[in-house]
Short mmCIF file of C-alpha atoms and ligand atoms in Angstrom, two decimals:
data_model
loop_
_atom_site.label_atom_id
_atom_site.label_comp_id
_atom_site.label_asym_id
_atom_site.label_seq_id
_atom_site.Cartn_x
_atom_site.Cartn_y
_atom_site.Cartn_z
CA MET A 1 98.79 73.02 109.40
CA PHE A 2 99.53 76.32 107.73
CA ASP A 3 100.32 79.58 109.53
CA LEU A 4 99.56 81.60 106.40
CA ILE A 5 97.58 80.95 103.23
CA ALA A 6 98.09 83.47 100.42
CA PHE A 7 96.02 83.95 97.31
CA ASP A 8 96.87 85.60 94.03
CA ALA A 9 94.08 87.91 92.82
CA ASP A 10 93.95 88.36 89.02
CA ASP A 11 92.70 85.23 87.21
CA THR A 12 92.69 83.35 90.54
CA LEU A 13 89.82 85.09 92.36
CA TRP A 14 88.41 87.09 89.48
CA GLU A 15 88.56 87.47 85.69
CA ASN A 16 91.42 89.60 84.44
CA GLU A 17 93.14 88.32 81.31
CA ALA A 18 89.85 88.45 79.39
CA HIS A 19 89.89 92.26 79.77
CA TYR A 20 93.39 92.38 78.29
CA GLU A 21 92.30 90.15 75.39
CA LEU A 22 89.39 92.50 74.70
CA ALA A 23 91.73 95.52 74.86
CA ARG A 24 94.09 93.85 72.35
CA GLU A 25 91.14 93.32 69.97
CA GLN A 26 90.10 96.98 70.32
CA PHE A 27 93.70 98.00 69.68
CA HIS A 28 93.73 95.96 66.44
CA GLN A 29 90.57 97.76 65.34
CA ILE A 30 92.06 101.19 66.06
CA LEU A 31 95.11 100.31 63.96
CA SER A 32 93.17 98.65 61.12
CA PRO A 33 93.02 101.79 58.85
CA TYR A 34 96.82 102.19 58.97
CA ILE A 35 99.53 100.57 56.86
CA LEU A 36 101.50 98.61 59.42
CA THR A 37 105.19 97.82 59.29
CA ALA A 38 105.25 94.90 61.71
CA ASN A 39 103.33 91.93 63.07
CA ILE A 40 101.31 93.75 65.73
CA ASP A 41 100.97 90.87 68.19
CA GLU A 42 104.70 90.13 68.14
CA LEU A 43 105.64 93.79 68.47
CA MET A 44 103.11 94.25 71.30
CA ASP A 45 104.53 91.26 73.26
CA GLN A 46 108.08 92.46 72.72
CA THR A 47 107.26 96.05 73.75
CA GLU A 48 105.37 94.90 76.86
CA ASN A 49 108.23 92.64 77.95
CA ASN A 50 110.79 95.42 77.34
CA ASN A 51 108.72 97.87 79.38
CA ILE A 52 108.06 95.70 82.45
CA PRO A 53 111.46 96.48 84.05
CA TYR A 54 110.70 100.20 83.67
CA PHE A 55 106.97 100.46 84.29
CA GLY A 56 106.09 97.21 86.07
CA TYR A 57 102.84 95.26 85.71
CA GLY A 58 99.30 96.50 85.32
CA VAL A 59 97.01 98.51 83.07
CA SER A 60 99.12 101.71 83.00
CA SER A 61 102.21 99.85 81.80
CA PHE A 62 100.11 97.88 79.29
CA ILE A 63 98.51 100.99 77.75
CA PHE A 64 101.86 102.73 77.57
CA SER A 65 103.14 99.72 75.61
CA LEU A 66 100.14 99.83 73.25
CA ILE A 67 100.83 103.51 72.49
CA GLU A 68 104.51 102.80 71.88
CA THR A 69 103.59 99.83 69.65
CA ALA A 70 101.15 102.01 67.70
CA ILE A 71 103.77 104.73 67.12
CA GLN A 72 106.32 102.17 65.88
CA ALA A 73 103.97 100.04 63.81
CA THR A 74 102.46 103.03 61.98
CA LYS A 75 105.86 104.73 61.49
CA LYS A 76 104.60 107.68 63.60
CA GLN A 77 101.43 108.05 61.47
CA ILE A 78 99.02 107.29 64.37
CA SER A 79 96.77 110.31 64.99
CA ALA A 80 96.24 112.04 68.33
CA ASP A 81 92.56 110.99 68.13
CA ASP A 82 93.58 107.36 67.90
CA ILE A 83 96.09 107.68 70.74
CA GLN A 84 93.21 109.11 72.78
CA ARG A 85 91.12 106.03 71.88
CA ILE A 86 93.91 103.81 73.20
CA ILE A 87 94.03 105.82 76.45
CA ASP A 88 90.23 105.48 76.70
CA ILE A 89 90.64 101.68 76.65
CA SER A 90 92.67 101.95 79.85
CA ARG A 91 89.89 103.86 81.63
CA GLU A 92 87.40 101.15 80.61
CA MET A 93 89.78 98.48 81.94
CA LEU A 94 90.26 100.30 85.25
CA ASP A 95 86.51 100.81 85.77
CA THR A 96 85.31 97.43 84.60
CA LYS A 97 83.21 95.42 87.02
CA ILE A 98 84.79 92.61 89.03
CA ASP A 99 83.69 89.13 87.92
CA LEU A 100 84.41 86.77 90.79
CA TYR A 101 84.96 83.12 89.91
CA ASP A 102 82.54 80.51 91.27
CA ARG A 103 82.99 79.41 94.89
CA VAL A 104 85.51 82.15 95.71
CA GLU A 105 83.51 83.78 98.47
CA PRO A 106 82.43 80.58 100.34
CA THR A 107 86.00 79.25 100.10
CA LEU A 108 87.51 82.40 101.60
CA GLN A 109 84.75 82.63 104.19
CA HIS A 110 85.41 79.04 105.31
CA LEU A 111 89.21 79.29 105.34
CA SER A 112 89.32 82.70 107.04
CA LYS A 113 87.64 81.20 110.14
CA LYS A 114 90.59 78.85 110.73
CA TYR A 115 93.56 80.45 108.98
CA THR A 116 95.27 83.76 108.41
CA LEU A 117 94.73 84.76 104.78
CA MET A 118 96.83 87.14 102.71
CA LEU A 119 96.34 88.53 99.22
CA ILE A 120 99.54 88.85 97.17
CA THR A 121 99.11 90.61 93.86
CA LYS A 122 101.27 92.55 91.44
CA GLY A 123 100.19 95.50 89.32
CA ASP A 124 99.15 99.11 89.79
CA LEU A 125 98.76 99.89 93.51
CA LEU A 126 95.64 102.01 93.11
CA HIS A 127 93.94 99.59 90.69
CA GLN A 128 94.69 96.47 92.76
CA HIS A 129 93.29 98.08 95.93
CA SER A 130 90.27 99.37 94.02
CA LYS A 131 89.53 95.89 92.64
CA LEU A 132 89.82 94.31 96.08
CA ASN A 133 87.50 96.91 97.61
CA ARG A 134 84.94 96.48 94.84
CA SER A 135 85.17 92.66 95.00
CA GLY A 136 83.61 92.57 98.47
CA LEU A 137 86.37 90.16 99.57
CA SER A 138 88.64 92.50 101.52
CA GLY A 139 87.19 91.42 104.89
CA TYR A 140 88.54 87.89 104.45
CA PHE A 141 92.17 88.98 104.12
CA GLN A 142 94.12 89.95 107.18
CA TYR A 143 96.99 91.18 105.01
CA VAL A 144 97.27 92.60 101.48
CA GLU A 145 100.59 92.85 99.66
CA VAL A 146 100.66 94.68 96.32
CA VAL A 147 104.16 93.94 95.08
CA PRO A 148 106.14 95.15 92.03
CA ASP A 149 106.95 91.58 90.99
CA LYS A 150 106.61 88.04 92.38
CA THR A 151 110.15 86.77 92.76
CA LEU A 152 111.72 84.43 95.31
CA GLU A 153 113.28 87.47 97.05
CA ILE A 154 109.93 89.25 97.32
CA TYR A 155 108.18 86.18 98.76
CA ALA A 156 111.12 85.65 101.19
CA ASP A 157 110.80 89.27 102.32
CA ILE A 158 107.03 88.94 102.91
CA LEU A 159 107.48 85.76 104.97
CA SER A 160 110.32 87.22 106.99
CA ARG A 161 108.37 90.41 107.77
CA HIS A 162 105.44 88.32 108.97
CA LYS A 163 107.74 85.81 110.75
CA ILE A 164 106.35 82.83 108.79
CA ASP A 165 108.34 79.62 108.30
CA PRO A 166 108.16 78.76 104.54
CA ALA A 167 107.28 75.16 105.48
CA ARG A 168 104.04 76.50 107.03
CA PHE A 169 103.11 78.73 104.09
CA ILE A 170 101.03 77.92 101.01
CA MET A 171 100.30 80.10 97.97
CA VAL A 172 97.30 79.64 95.64
CA GLY A 173 97.48 81.07 92.13
CA ASN A 174 97.07 80.73 88.37
CA SER A 175 100.60 81.64 87.22
CA MET A 176 103.39 79.05 87.23
CA ARG A 177 105.97 81.80 86.84
CA SER A 178 104.70 84.17 89.54
CA ASP A 179 102.62 82.22 92.05
CA ILE A 180 104.13 78.74 91.99
CA LEU A 181 107.83 78.42 91.06
CA PRO A 182 109.35 81.08 93.38
CA VAL A 183 107.23 79.77 96.27
CA LEU A 184 108.35 76.16 95.71
CA GLU A 185 111.96 77.31 95.42
CA LEU A 186 111.61 78.85 98.90
CA GLY A 187 110.56 75.48 100.32
CA ALA A 188 106.90 76.45 100.71
CA ARG A 189 103.88 74.79 99.09
CA ALA A 190 101.76 75.97 96.18
CA ILE A 191 98.37 75.17 94.70
CA TYR A 192 98.18 75.85 90.97
CA ILE A 193 94.77 76.51 89.41
CA PRO A 194 95.23 77.19 85.68
CA GLY A 195 93.09 80.05 84.38
CA LYS A 196 90.93 79.83 81.25
CA LEU A 197 93.20 82.37 79.58
CA SER A 198 96.78 83.12 80.44
CA TRP A 199 99.30 85.71 79.34
CA SER A 200 102.33 84.22 77.55
CA HIS A 201 104.66 86.13 79.91
CA GLU A 202 103.42 84.02 82.86
CA HIS A 203 104.13 80.59 81.34
CA SER A 204 106.84 78.41 82.92
CA GLU A 205 107.72 74.72 83.27
CA LEU A 206 107.77 72.93 86.63
CA PRO A 207 111.13 71.21 87.26
CA ASP A 208 110.74 67.60 88.60
CA GLU A 209 112.70 68.33 91.77
CA LEU A 210 110.09 70.91 92.86
CA ALA A 211 107.04 68.74 92.14
CA ASP A 212 106.67 67.32 95.69
CA ASN A 213 105.27 70.51 97.22
CA PHE A 214 103.08 71.26 94.22
CA VAL A 215 99.36 70.55 93.80
CA LYS A 216 97.23 71.24 90.74
CA LEU A 217 93.48 71.72 91.23
CA GLU A 218 90.80 72.46 88.66
CA HIS A 219 89.00 75.28 90.42
CA LEU A 220 89.10 77.39 93.55
CA GLY A 221 86.19 75.52 95.14
CA GLN A 222 88.54 72.55 95.72
CA VAL A 223 91.08 74.53 97.77
CA ALA A 224 89.36 74.37 101.18
CA GLU A 225 88.88 70.60 100.95
CA TRP A 226 92.54 70.07 100.00
CA ILE A 227 93.79 72.31 102.81
CA ASN A 228 91.46 70.70 105.37
CA GLY A 229 92.74 67.26 104.33
CA TYR A 230 96.41 68.29 104.53
CA THR A 231 98.20 66.47 107.31
CA GLY A 232 101.83 67.64 106.88
MG1 MG B 301 97.09 85.81 88.48
#
């Protein structure tokens, strides 16, 4: 029996990475008239990774990285009009409609009758709350944690604040790096549901010694059945 079941949000409950892929394509189009000095995808990945410790996760940090990439790759030739077009991409991303995955709502509805549910998501505070409100799912979560990163220390802090024994906690998410590994390292359980698309930053390998508390399912609709059948 679990005292707390937590869900990741982006690419676990709703589509997210697809919006970033589309933004990267639009960015390529904006830069296409320029003579570029670098491989854009590599420079973009590198710039994003360098900026995460300063600006964190989310659309604002991403767009900042695109602007920085554009300045570098064009040797400062990018026009103010084109920088504005990059900023406009961020507004589209922030306003875009929420596409819930299949079976999300019935699963949360079912589980919330028997368990305490929490949403744990990283990214821009305002955007994450806005997505949850627009998703229509906020009523199923007793607690919402928008965190700057998903590390072992941050999960340990959440569990200690809520007085939850890690052995009675399970996390459901699409990222090995953020939703699964730190949770397993704490001695809790984790259900991994790979997304259709995933950001290279979130990839990680599962060490054999952590595999016992790990479950991989194909889609979110299988979560309630697995949890109901759990006898530990
Ligand atoms: Mg996710």
